[in-house]
PDB file of C-alpha atoms and ligand atoms in Angstrom:
ATOM      1  CA  MET A   1     -41.652 -27.772-102.086  1.00 95.00           C
ATOM      2  CA  ASN A   2     -37.877 -28.042-102.575  1.00 97.00           C
ATOM      3  CA  ILE A   3     -36.042 -31.172-101.480  1.00 98.00           C
ATOM      4  CA  GLY A   4     -32.260 -31.163-101.002  1.00 98.00           C
ATOM      5  CA  ILE A   5     -30.487 -34.472-100.541  1.00 98.00           C
ATOM      6  CA  ASP A   6     -26.891 -34.938 -99.433  1.00 98.00           C
ATOM      7  CA  ALA A   7     -26.037 -38.587 -99.930  1.00 98.00           C
ATOM      8  CA  GLY A   8     -22.769 -39.063 -98.041  1.00 98.00           C
ATOM      9  CA  GLY A   9     -20.552 -42.050 -97.398  1.00 97.00           C
ATOM     10  CA  THR A  10     -22.296 -42.912 -94.129  1.00 98.00           C
ATOM     11  CA  LEU A  11     -25.545 -40.953 -93.887  1.00 98.00           C
ATOM     12  CA  ILE A  12     -28.082 -39.532 -96.319  1.00 98.00           C
ATOM     13  CA  LYS A  13     -29.354 -36.148 -95.157  1.00 98.00           C
ATOM     14  CA  VAL A  14     -32.643 -34.862 -96.593  1.00 98.00           C
ATOM     15  CA  VAL A  15     -34.087 -31.377 -96.171  1.00 98.00           C
ATOM     16  CA  CYS A  16     -37.649 -30.591 -97.241  1.00 97.00           C
ATOM     17  CA  ARG A  17     -38.011 -26.828 -97.642  1.00 96.00           C
ATOM     18  CA  ASP A  18     -41.481 -25.360 -97.909  1.00 93.00           C
ATOM     19  CA  ARG A  19     -42.061 -21.598 -97.689  1.00 89.00           C
ATOM     20  CA  GLY A  20     -39.146 -20.986 -95.365  1.00 85.00           C
ATOM     21  CA  SER A  21     -39.793 -23.947 -93.067  1.00 94.00           C
ATOM     22  CA  LEU A  22     -37.239 -26.754 -93.080  1.00 96.00           C
ATOM     23  CA  LYS A  23     -37.812 -30.395 -92.149  1.00 98.00           C
ATOM     24  CA  TYR A  24     -34.753 -32.581 -91.543  1.00 98.00           C
ATOM     25  CA  HIS A  25     -34.448 -36.315 -92.149  1.00 98.00           C
ATOM     26  CA  LYS A  26     -31.510 -38.673 -91.866  1.00 98.00           C
ATOM     27  CA  PHE A  27     -30.971 -42.262 -93.086  1.00 98.00           C
ATOM     28  CA  PRO A  28     -27.998 -44.648 -93.157  1.00 98.00           C
ATOM     29  CA  SER A  29     -26.478 -44.654 -96.666  1.00 98.00           C
ATOM     30  CA  ILE A  30     -27.116 -48.393 -96.911  1.00 98.00           C
ATOM     31  CA  GLN A  31     -30.832 -47.501 -97.116  1.00 98.00           C
ATOM     32  CA  LEU A  32     -30.284 -45.787-100.477  1.00 97.00           C
ATOM     33  CA  ASP A  33     -33.031 -47.832-102.199  1.00 98.00           C
ATOM     34  CA  TYR A  34     -35.530 -46.990 -99.476  1.00 98.00           C
ATOM     35  CA  VAL A  35     -34.705 -43.272 -99.713  1.00 98.00           C
ATOM     36  CA  ALA A  36     -35.067 -43.372-103.509  1.00 97.00           C
ATOM     37  CA  SER A  37     -38.533 -44.930-103.310  1.00 97.00           C
ATOM     38  CA  TRP A  38     -39.604 -42.483-100.577  1.00 97.00           C
ATOM     39  CA  ILE A  39     -38.461 -39.524-102.709  1.00 96.00           C
ATOM     40  CA  ASN A  40     -40.172 -41.019-105.786  1.00 95.00           C
ATOM     41  CA  GLY A  41     -43.440 -40.449-103.913  1.00 94.00           C
ATOM     42  CA  PHE A  42     -43.027 -36.643-104.064  1.00 93.00           C
ATOM     43  CA  ASP A  43     -44.459 -35.801-107.461  1.00 87.00           C
ATOM     44  CA  GLU A  44     -44.526 -32.023-107.308  1.00 89.00           C
ATOM     45  CA  ALA A  45     -41.242 -31.282-105.536  1.00 94.00           C
ATOM     46  CA  GLN A  46     -38.171 -29.671-107.052  1.00 96.00           C
ATOM     47  CA  ILE A  47     -35.319 -31.980-106.104  1.00 97.00           C
ATOM     48  CA  CYS A  48     -31.565 -31.492-106.059  1.00 98.00           C
ATOM     49  CA  VAL A  49     -28.986 -34.056-104.950  1.00 98.00           C
ATOM     50  CA  THR A  50     -25.384 -33.745-103.838  1.00 98.00           C
ATOM     51  CA  GLY A  51     -22.714 -35.820-102.082  1.00 98.00           C
ATOM     52  CA  GLY A  52     -20.551 -38.799-103.023  1.00 97.00           C
ATOM     53  CA  LYS A  53     -23.524 -41.133-103.476  1.00 98.00           C
ATOM     54  CA  ALA A  54     -25.680 -38.593-105.369  1.00 98.00           C
ATOM     55  CA  SER A  55     -25.209 -40.207-108.788  1.00 97.00           C
ATOM     56  CA  LEU A  56     -26.068 -43.645-107.440  1.00 97.00           C
ATOM     57  CA  LEU A  57     -29.186 -42.282-105.755  1.00 97.00           C
ATOM     58  CA  LYS A  58     -30.144 -40.389-108.906  1.00 97.00           C
ATOM     59  CA  SER A  59     -29.932 -43.590-110.949  1.00 96.00           C
ATOM     60  CA  LYS A  60     -32.668 -45.063-108.749  1.00 96.00           C
ATOM     61  CA  MET A  61     -35.011 -42.068-108.981  1.00 95.00           C
ATOM     62  CA  LYS A  62     -38.086 -41.803-111.194  1.00 92.00           C
ATOM     63  CA  HIS A  63     -37.720 -38.116-112.152  1.00 89.00           C
ATOM     64  CA  LYS A  64     -34.048 -37.273-112.623  1.00 91.00           C
ATOM     65  CA  PRO A  65     -33.178 -34.471-110.193  1.00 96.00           C
ATOM     66  CA  ALA A  66     -30.582 -31.718-110.521  1.00 97.00           C
ATOM     67  CA  GLU A  67     -27.164 -32.524-109.073  1.00 97.00           C
ATOM     68  CA  ILE A  68     -24.599 -30.121-107.634  1.00 97.00           C
ATOM     69  CA  VAL A  69     -21.061 -30.547-106.337  1.00 96.00           C
ATOM     70  CA  GLU A  70     -21.138 -31.137-102.583  1.00 96.00           C
ATOM     71  CA  PHE A  71     -18.626 -28.391-101.764  1.00 96.00           C
ATOM     72  CA  GLU A  72     -20.839 -25.760-103.438  1.00 96.00           C
ATOM     73  CA  ALA A  73     -23.923 -27.151-101.693  1.00 98.00           C
ATOM     74  CA  THR A  74     -22.189 -27.212 -98.319  1.00 98.00           C
ATOM     75  CA  SER A  75     -20.958 -23.625 -98.524  1.00 97.00           C
ATOM     76  CA  GLN A  76     -24.440 -22.461 -99.616  1.00 97.00           C
ATOM     77  CA  GLY A  77     -25.898 -24.229 -96.591  1.00 98.00           C
ATOM     78  CA  VAL A  78     -23.348 -22.689 -94.254  1.00 97.00           C
ATOM     79  CA  ARG A  79     -24.145 -19.191 -95.589  1.00 97.00           C
ATOM     80  CA  TYR A  80     -27.868 -19.913 -95.098  1.00 96.00           C
ATOM     81  CA  PHE A  81     -27.410 -20.903 -91.427  1.00 96.00           C
ATOM     82  CA  LEU A  82     -25.072 -17.973 -90.730  1.00 96.00           C
ATOM     83  CA  THR A  83     -27.628 -15.498 -92.098  1.00 95.00           C
ATOM     84  CA  LYS A  84     -30.498 -17.171 -90.194  1.00 94.00           C
ATOM     85  CA  ASN A  85     -28.522 -16.882 -86.964  1.00 92.00           C
ATOM     86  CA  ASP A  86     -27.372 -13.283 -87.596  1.00 91.00           C
ATOM     87  CA  PHE A  87     -23.709 -14.267 -87.624  1.00 91.00           C
ATOM     88  CA  GLU A  88     -21.705 -11.642 -89.438  1.00 88.00           C
ATOM     89  CA  GLU A  89     -18.825 -13.553 -90.934  1.00 88.00           C
ATOM     90  CA  ASP A  90     -17.667 -12.784 -94.441  1.00 91.00           C
ATOM     91  CA  ALA A  91     -14.633 -15.073 -94.688  1.00 97.00           C
ATOM     92  CA  TYR A  92     -14.036 -18.205 -92.666  1.00 98.00           C
ATOM     93  CA  LEU A  93     -12.958 -21.802 -92.797  1.00 98.00           C
ATOM     94  CA  VAL A  94     -15.483 -24.651 -92.928  1.00 98.00           C
ATOM     95  CA  THR A  95     -14.346 -28.033 -91.682  1.00 98.00           C
ATOM     96  CA  ASN A  96     -16.775 -30.809 -92.529  1.00 98.00           C
ATOM     97  CA  VAL A  97     -16.092 -33.806 -90.302  1.00 98.00           C
ATOM     98  CA  GLY A  98     -18.072 -36.450 -92.154  1.00 98.00           C
ATOM     99  CA  THR A  99     -16.879 -39.962 -92.882  1.00 98.00           C
ATOM    100  CA  GLY A 100     -13.691 -38.168 -93.881  1.00 98.00           C
ATOM    101  CA  THR A 101     -12.771 -34.543 -93.234  1.00 98.00           C
ATOM    102  CA  SER A 102     -12.867 -31.784 -95.844  1.00 98.00           C
ATOM    103  CA  ILE A 103     -11.625 -28.230 -95.278  1.00 98.00           C
ATOM    104  CA  HIS A 104     -12.804 -25.164 -97.218  1.00 98.00           C
ATOM    105  CA  HIS A 105     -12.099 -21.449 -97.368  1.00 98.00           C
ATOM    106  CA  VAL A 106     -15.507 -19.805 -97.779  1.00 98.00           C
ATOM    107  CA  THR A 107     -16.461 -16.198 -98.486  1.00 96.00           C
ATOM    108  CA  GLU A 108     -19.751 -14.583 -99.460  1.00 92.00           C
ATOM    109  CA  HIS A 109     -19.332 -15.439-103.146  1.00 92.00           C
ATOM    110  CA  TRP A 110     -16.941 -18.359-103.526  1.00 95.00           C
ATOM    111  CA  GLN A 111     -15.398 -21.349-101.808  1.00 96.00           C
ATOM    112  CA  GLN A 112     -12.094 -23.125-102.256  1.00 97.00           C
ATOM    113  CA  ARG A 113     -11.236 -26.568-100.937  1.00 97.00           C
ATOM    114  CA  MET A 114      -8.025 -26.237 -98.974  1.00 97.00           C
ATOM    115  CA  GLY A 115      -7.549 -29.936 -98.374  1.00 96.00           C
ATOM    116  CA  GLY A 116      -8.655 -32.484 -95.880  1.00 96.00           C
ATOM    117  CA  THR A 117      -7.657 -35.531 -93.927  1.00 98.00           C
ATOM    118  CA  GLY A 118      -8.743 -39.133 -93.955  1.00 98.00           C
ATOM    119  CA  VAL A 119      -9.064 -38.837 -90.195  1.00 98.00           C
ATOM    120  CA  GLY A 120     -12.759 -38.188 -89.578  1.00 98.00           C
ATOM    121  CA  GLY A 121     -15.993 -39.712 -88.338  1.00 98.00           C
ATOM    122  CA  GLY A 122     -15.273 -42.966 -90.159  1.00 98.00           C
ATOM    123  CA  THR A 123     -11.955 -43.225 -88.311  1.00 98.00           C
ATOM    124  CA  MET A 124     -13.825 -42.792 -85.034  1.00 98.00           C
ATOM    125  CA  MET A 125     -16.177 -45.650 -85.941  1.00 98.00           C
ATOM    126  CA  GLY A 126     -13.468 -47.947 -87.356  1.00 98.00           C
ATOM    127  CA  LEU A 127     -10.971 -47.593 -84.511  1.00 98.00           C
ATOM    128  CA  ALA A 128     -13.770 -47.812 -81.936  1.00 98.00           C
ATOM    129  CA  GLN A 129     -14.870 -51.101 -83.461  1.00 98.00           C
ATOM    130  CA  LEU A 130     -11.362 -52.557 -83.588  1.00 98.00           C
ATOM    131  CA  LEU A 131     -10.488 -51.520 -80.039  1.00 98.00           C
ATOM    132  CA  THR A 132     -13.779 -52.167 -78.243  1.00 98.00           C
ATOM    133  CA  GLY A 133     -15.990 -54.230 -80.563  1.00 98.00           C
ATOM    134  CA  LEU A 134     -18.661 -51.528 -80.384  1.00 98.00           C
ATOM    135  CA  THR A 135     -20.398 -50.445 -83.584  1.00 98.00           C
ATOM    136  CA  ASP A 136     -23.316 -48.361 -82.334  1.00 98.00           C
ATOM    137  CA  TYR A 137     -22.536 -44.642 -82.750  1.00 98.00           C
ATOM    138  CA  GLU A 138     -24.695 -43.503 -79.821  1.00 98.00           C
ATOM    139  CA  GLU A 139     -23.070 -45.990 -77.450  1.00 98.00           C
ATOM    140  CA  ILE A 140     -19.574 -45.086 -78.639  1.00 98.00           C
ATOM    141  CA  VAL A 141     -20.007 -41.358 -78.002  1.00 98.00           C
ATOM    142  CA  ARG A 142     -21.812 -41.920 -74.694  1.00 98.00           C
ATOM    143  CA  LEU A 143     -19.039 -44.132 -73.288  1.00 98.00           C
ATOM    144  CA  ALA A 144     -16.251 -41.947 -74.698  1.00 98.00           C
ATOM    145  CA  ALA A 145     -17.558 -38.961 -72.754  1.00 97.00           C
ATOM    146  CA  LYS A 146     -16.889 -40.874 -69.509  1.00 98.00           C
ATOM    147  CA  GLY A 147     -13.336 -41.904 -70.373  1.00 97.00           C
ATOM    148  CA  SER A 148      -9.953 -40.501 -69.393  1.00 96.00           C
ATOM    149  CA  ARG A 149      -7.054 -40.358 -71.850  1.00 96.00           C
ATOM    150  CA  ASN A 150      -4.378 -40.137 -69.127  1.00 94.00           C
ATOM    151  CA  ARG A 151      -3.125 -43.712 -69.387  1.00 95.00           C
ATOM    152  CA  ILE A 152      -3.104 -43.716 -73.195  1.00 97.00           C
ATOM    153  CA  ASP A 153      -1.941 -40.317 -74.476  1.00 97.00           C
ATOM    154  CA  LEU A 154       1.489 -38.848 -73.885  1.00 97.00           C
ATOM    155  CA  LEU A 155       1.466 -35.158 -72.956  1.00 95.00           C
ATOM    156  CA  VAL A 156       4.230 -32.646 -73.588  1.00 95.00           C
ATOM    157  CA  SER A 157       4.602 -32.350 -69.792  1.00 93.00           C
ATOM    158  CA  HIS A 158       5.262 -36.110 -69.541  1.00 93.00           C
ATOM    159  CA  ILE A 159       8.264 -35.760 -71.852  1.00 95.00           C
ATOM    160  CA  TYR A 160       9.606 -32.626 -70.179  1.00 96.00           C
ATOM    161  CA  GLU A 161       9.168 -34.190 -66.684  1.00 92.00           C
ATOM    162  CA  GLY A 162       9.318 -31.179 -64.380  1.00 86.00           C
ATOM    163  CA  ALA A 163      11.270 -28.932 -66.773  1.00 94.00           C
ATOM    164  CA  GLU A 164       9.567 -25.928 -68.361  1.00 94.00           C
ATOM    165  CA  PRO A 165       8.378 -26.992 -71.850  1.00 95.00           C
ATOM    166  CA  PRO A 166       8.542 -24.452 -74.718  1.00 92.00           C
ATOM    167  CA  ILE A 167       4.878 -25.173 -75.565  1.00 90.00           C
ATOM    168  CA  PRO A 168       1.930 -25.798 -73.195  1.00 88.00           C
ATOM    169  CA  GLY A 169       2.537 -28.954 -71.188  1.00 90.00           C
ATOM    170  CA  ASP A 170      -1.028 -30.163 -71.532  1.00 89.00           C
ATOM    171  CA  LEU A 171      -0.806 -30.445 -75.319  1.00 93.00           C
ATOM    172  CA  THR A 172      -0.743 -34.016 -76.559  1.00 96.00           C
ATOM    173  CA  ALA A 173       2.791 -34.934 -77.571  1.00 97.00           C
ATOM    174  CA  SER A 174       1.741 -38.332 -78.872  1.00 98.00           C
ATOM    175  CA  ASN A 175      -1.749 -39.785 -79.224  1.00 98.00           C
ATOM    176  CA  PHE A 176      -1.646 -43.365 -77.902  1.00 97.00           C
ATOM    177  CA  GLY A 177       2.014 -42.734 -76.992  1.00 97.00           C
ATOM    178  CA  ASN A 178       1.761 -43.242 -73.224  1.00 96.00           C
ATOM    179  CA  LEU A 179       0.977 -46.946 -73.120  1.00 94.00           C
ATOM    180  CA  LEU A 180       3.039 -49.009 -70.709  1.00 90.00           C
ATOM    181  CA  PRO A 181       4.827 -52.039 -72.202  1.00 90.00           C
ATOM    182  CA  SER A 182       2.472 -54.198 -70.128  1.00 91.00           C
ATOM    183  CA  ALA A 183      -0.671 -52.506 -71.450  1.00 91.00           C
ATOM    184  CA  SER A 184      -3.164 -54.671 -73.289  1.00 92.00           C
ATOM    185  CA  LEU A 185      -6.667 -54.083 -74.590  1.00 93.00           C
ATOM    186  CA  ALA A 186      -7.992 -55.950 -71.560  1.00 92.00           C
ATOM    187  CA  SER A 187      -6.167 -53.635 -69.138  1.00 95.00           C
ATOM    188  CA  LEU A 188      -7.892 -50.548 -70.507  1.00 97.00           C
ATOM    189  CA  SER A 189     -11.584 -49.760 -70.230  1.00 98.00           C
ATOM    190  CA  LYS A 190     -13.775 -49.168 -73.264  1.00 98.00           C
ATOM    191  CA  GLU A 191     -14.329 -45.636 -71.994  1.00 98.00           C
ATOM    192  CA  GLU A 192     -10.577 -44.904 -71.940  1.00 98.00           C
ATOM    193  CA  LEU A 193     -10.004 -46.380 -75.408  1.00 98.00           C
ATOM    194  CA  LEU A 194     -12.929 -44.511 -76.934  1.00 98.00           C
ATOM    195  CA  ALA A 195     -11.900 -41.219 -75.334  1.00 98.00           C
ATOM    196  CA  ALA A 196      -8.411 -41.654 -76.807  1.00 98.00           C
ATOM    197  CA  VAL A 197      -9.834 -42.376 -80.272  1.00 98.00           C
ATOM    198  CA  ILE A 198     -11.974 -39.245 -80.143  1.00 98.00           C
ATOM    199  CA  GLY A 199      -8.983 -37.268 -78.848  1.00 98.00           C
ATOM    200  CA  LEU A 200      -6.947 -38.388 -81.848  1.00 98.00           C
ATOM    201  CA  VAL A 201      -9.673 -37.445 -84.325  1.00 98.00           C
ATOM    202  CA  GLY A 202     -10.531 -34.128 -82.645  1.00 98.00           C
ATOM    203  CA  GLU A 203      -6.951 -32.939 -82.280  1.00 98.00           C
ATOM    204  CA  THR A 204      -6.135 -33.905 -85.865  1.00 98.00           C
ATOM    205  CA  VAL A 205      -9.091 -32.096 -87.416  1.00 98.00           C
ATOM    206  CA  ALA A 206      -8.654 -29.018 -85.197  1.00 98.00           C
ATOM    207  CA  THR A 207      -4.908 -28.725 -85.820  1.00 96.00           C
ATOM    208  CA  THR A 208      -5.262 -29.245 -89.571  1.00 97.00           C
ATOM    209  CA  SER A 209      -8.050 -26.658 -89.661  1.00 98.00           C
ATOM    210  CA  VAL A 210      -6.152 -23.995 -87.776  1.00 97.00           C
ATOM    211  CA  LEU A 211      -3.126 -24.448 -90.046  1.00 97.00           C
ATOM    212  CA  ALA A 212      -5.393 -24.039 -93.077  1.00 98.00           C
ATOM    213  CA  ALA A 213      -7.088 -21.004 -91.492  1.00 98.00           C
ATOM    214  CA  GLY A 214      -3.667 -19.374 -91.063  1.00 97.00           C
ATOM    215  CA  GLN A 215      -2.925 -20.006 -94.727  1.00 97.00           C
ATOM    216  CA  CYS A 216      -6.198 -18.260 -95.673  1.00 97.00           C
ATOM    217  CA  GLY A 217      -5.773 -15.384 -93.221  1.00 97.00           C
ATOM    218  CA  VAL A 218      -9.004 -16.152 -91.327  1.00 97.00           C
ATOM    219  CA  SER A 219      -9.523 -17.172 -87.717  1.00 96.00           C
ATOM    220  CA  THR A 220     -13.112 -18.458 -87.552  1.00 97.00           C
ATOM    221  CA  VAL A 221     -13.429 -22.174 -88.134  1.00 98.00           C
ATOM    222  CA  ILE A 222     -16.970 -23.487 -88.596  1.00 98.00           C
ATOM    223  CA  PHE A 223     -17.179 -27.169 -87.754  1.00 98.00           C
ATOM    224  CA  ILE A 224     -19.984 -29.187 -89.316  1.00 98.00           C
ATOM    225  CA  GLY A 225     -20.712 -32.859 -90.003  1.00 98.00           C
ATOM    226  CA  SER A 226     -22.616 -35.628 -88.235  1.00 98.00           C
ATOM    227  CA  SER A 227     -19.492 -36.646 -86.283  1.00 98.00           C
ATOM    228  CA  PHE A 228     -20.372 -33.923 -83.754  1.00 98.00           C
ATOM    229  CA  LEU A 229     -23.895 -35.223 -83.128  1.00 98.00           C
ATOM    230  CA  ARG A 230     -24.385 -35.729 -79.385  1.00 97.00           C
ATOM    231  CA  ASN A 231     -20.597 -36.061 -79.305  1.00 98.00           C
ATOM    232  CA  LYS A 232     -19.751 -33.835 -76.372  1.00 96.00           C
ATOM    233  CA  LEU A 233     -16.168 -35.045 -76.115  1.00 97.00           C
ATOM    234  CA  LEU A 234     -15.300 -34.433 -79.776  1.00 98.00           C
ATOM    235  CA  LYS A 235     -16.716 -30.913 -79.503  1.00 98.00           C
ATOM    236  CA  GLU A 236     -14.716 -30.231 -76.333  1.00 97.00           C
ATOM    237  CA  VAL A 237     -11.469 -31.487 -77.854  1.00 97.00           C
ATOM    238  CA  VAL A 238     -12.010 -29.495 -81.045  1.00 98.00           C
ATOM    239  CA  ILE A 239     -12.939 -26.288 -79.200  1.00 98.00           C
ATOM    240  CA  ARG A 240      -9.933 -26.546 -76.877  1.00 96.00           C
ATOM    241  CA  TYR A 241      -7.397 -27.318 -79.599  1.00 95.00           C
ATOM    242  CA  THR A 242      -8.751 -24.722 -82.022  1.00 97.00           C
ATOM    243  CA  LYS A 243      -8.623 -21.976 -79.381  1.00 96.00           C
ATOM    244  CA  LEU A 244      -5.239 -23.077 -78.106  1.00 91.00           C
ATOM    245  CA  ARG A 245      -3.846 -22.648 -81.594  1.00 87.00           C
ATOM    246  CA  GLY A 246      -5.400 -19.214 -82.071  1.00 92.00           C
ATOM    247  CA  GLY A 247      -8.596 -20.040 -83.966  1.00 96.00           C
ATOM    248  CA  SER A 248     -12.237 -19.265 -83.109  1.00 97.00           C
ATOM    249  CA  PRO A 249     -14.376 -22.407 -83.339  1.00 98.00           C
ATOM    250  CA  LEU A 250     -18.052 -22.160 -84.232  1.00 97.00           C
ATOM    251  CA  PHE A 251     -20.694 -24.889 -84.407  1.00 97.00           C
ATOM    252  CA  LEU A 252     -23.960 -24.508 -86.299  1.00 96.00           C
ATOM    253  CA  GLN A 253     -27.176 -26.074 -85.077  1.00 95.00           C
ATOM    254  CA  ASN A 254     -28.192 -28.701 -87.672  1.00 97.00           C
ATOM    255  CA  GLY A 255     -24.784 -28.100 -89.260  1.00 97.00           C
ATOM    256  CA  GLU A 256     -24.697 -31.700 -90.524  1.00 98.00           C
ATOM    257  CA  PHE A 257     -27.500 -30.669 -92.918  1.00 98.00           C
ATOM    258  CA  CYS A 258     -25.530 -27.867 -94.644  1.00 98.00           C
ATOM    259  CA  GLY A 259     -25.076 -29.887 -97.852  1.00 98.00           C
ATOM    260  CA  ALA A 260     -28.761 -30.843 -98.005  1.00 98.00           C
ATOM    261  CA  VAL A 261     -29.889 -27.275 -97.231  1.00 98.00           C
ATOM    262  CA  GLY A 262     -27.564 -25.955 -99.955  1.00 98.00           C
ATOM    263  CA  ALA A 263     -29.028 -28.471-102.421  1.00 98.00           C
ATOM    264  CA  SER A 264     -32.581 -27.465-101.451  1.00 98.00           C
ATOM    265  CA  LEU A 265     -31.728 -23.845-102.349  1.00 96.00           C
ATOM    266  CA  TYR A 266     -30.730 -24.813-105.900  1.00 93.00           C
ATOM    267  CA  GLU A 267     -32.979 -23.071-108.433  1.00 82.00           C
TER     268      GLU A 267
HETATM  269  P1  ATP B   1     -18.838 -37.910 -96.396  1.00 87.95           P
HETATM  270  O1  ATP B   1     -19.254 -36.467 -96.433  1.00 87.95           O
HETATM  271  O2  ATP B   1     -17.420 -38.072 -95.931  1.00 87.95           O
HETATM  272  O3  ATP B   1     -19.181 -38.636 -97.667  1.00 87.95           O
HETATM  273  P2  ATP B   1     -21.171 -38.298 -94.707  1.00 87.95           P
HETATM  274  O4  ATP B   1     -21.762 -37.112 -95.398  1.00 87.95           O
HETATM  275  O5  ATP B   1     -22.001 -39.527 -94.684  1.00 87.95           O
HETATM  276  O6  ATP B   1     -19.726 -38.646 -95.281  1.00 87.95           O
HETATM  277  P3  ATP B   1     -21.637 -37.243 -92.059  1.00 87.95           P
HETATM  278  O7  ATP B   1     -23.047 -37.689 -92.137  1.00 87.95           O
HETATM  279  O8  ATP B   1     -21.397 -35.781 -91.955  1.00 87.95           O
HETATM  280  O9  ATP B   1     -20.781 -37.878 -93.230  1.00 87.95           O
HETATM  281  O10 ATP B   1     -20.912 -37.915 -90.804  1.00 87.95           O
HETATM  282  C1  ATP B   1     -20.746 -39.316 -90.701  1.00 87.95           C
HETATM  283  C2  ATP B   1     -20.192 -39.622 -89.321  1.00 87.95           C
HETATM  284  O11 ATP B   1     -21.142 -39.215 -88.333  1.00 87.95           O
HETATM  285  C3  ATP B   1     -19.958 -41.098 -89.045  1.00 87.95           C
HETATM  286  O12 ATP B   1     -18.685 -41.500 -89.489  1.00 87.95           O
HETATM  287  C4  ATP B   1     -20.103 -41.166 -87.538  1.00 87.95           C
HETATM  288  O13 ATP B   1     -18.884 -40.832 -86.890  1.00 87.95           O
HETATM  289  C5  ATP B   1     -21.105 -40.065 -87.212  1.00 87.95           C
HETATM  290  N1  ATP B   1     -22.492 -40.512 -86.980  1.00 87.95           N
HETATM  291  C6  ATP B   1     -23.439 -39.741 -86.383  1.00 87.95           C
HETATM  292  N2  ATP B   1     -24.609 -40.395 -86.283  1.00 87.95           N
HETATM  293  C7  ATP B   1     -24.412 -41.617 -86.823  1.00 87.95           C
HETATM  294  C8  ATP B   1     -25.247 -42.759 -87.009  1.00 87.95           C
HETATM  295  N3  ATP B   1     -26.524 -42.762 -86.613  1.00 87.95           N
HETATM  296  N4  ATP B   1     -24.722 -43.836 -87.616  1.00 87.95           N
HETATM  297  C9  ATP B   1     -23.454 -43.842 -88.033  1.00 87.95           C
HETATM  298  N5  ATP B   1     -22.607 -42.804 -87.881  1.00 87.95           N
HETATM  299  C10 ATP B   1     -23.070 -41.698 -87.288  1.00 87.95           C
HETATM  300 MG1   MG B   2     -20.912 -35.380 -96.192  1.00 87.95          MG
END
């Protein structure tokens, strides 16, 4: 059996690969010691680790595993899922919305990191906590999906007030820019605040990605990362903004495991 582990800033993703069948496991990164002792129980497996916390995890493991750079692992995983799903893409952008966001130009044989933004899944969690006190991911994304951003975000059409704007009026002119002087946290619902936070994150990662895609001469943007898990609103925002700006968004099932899958393929 091959085990690939992607130990990220927030979540540790583990893929156990045995004769073509994949089993997926996920743990909070704070359970690093637990994951290390669980993995230490696999005596016969070939193990490869990747991700920002890979070295730390490795230091706690009995048999020292191989380690690869997360960007190589991620692009290998993306290629694996594309082939499995019969997608015929030979050059595309991969945007990994993890704790932070990392953007890569990927082809069949190489990948290049184009950049990234500190606005990512961690931003979603941090701002959600500050604005609503909520810390549970599932609750945050569930409530956000019910919220409206109308009272919080300023649209292009709000600024142009009846005049014909030179860009679509329903684009956001300013995230959080529509608050009345009298607005307070208490006057806005948790749903509205969370929807606005997700709008900010989604529009930022989509816009940054499409600009990078233009620079690379590709239009397909593959979005991966655990920030999209059961996060209907983030997906909607990202799809809309990517299309609006001329890109073709694509989501991969189990896409948050790309790094771990790539590591499990290491020979
Ligand atoms: P990085 O790659 O930046 O080091 P990571 O690999 O840990 O981080 P991901 O696992 O791809 O990142 O995504 C982490 C994000 O996923 C969190 O910031 C949060 O928005 C979201 N998320 C999804 N499920 C959970 C969960 N159960 N607990 C916490 N965050 C979650
Ligand atoms: Mg990651």
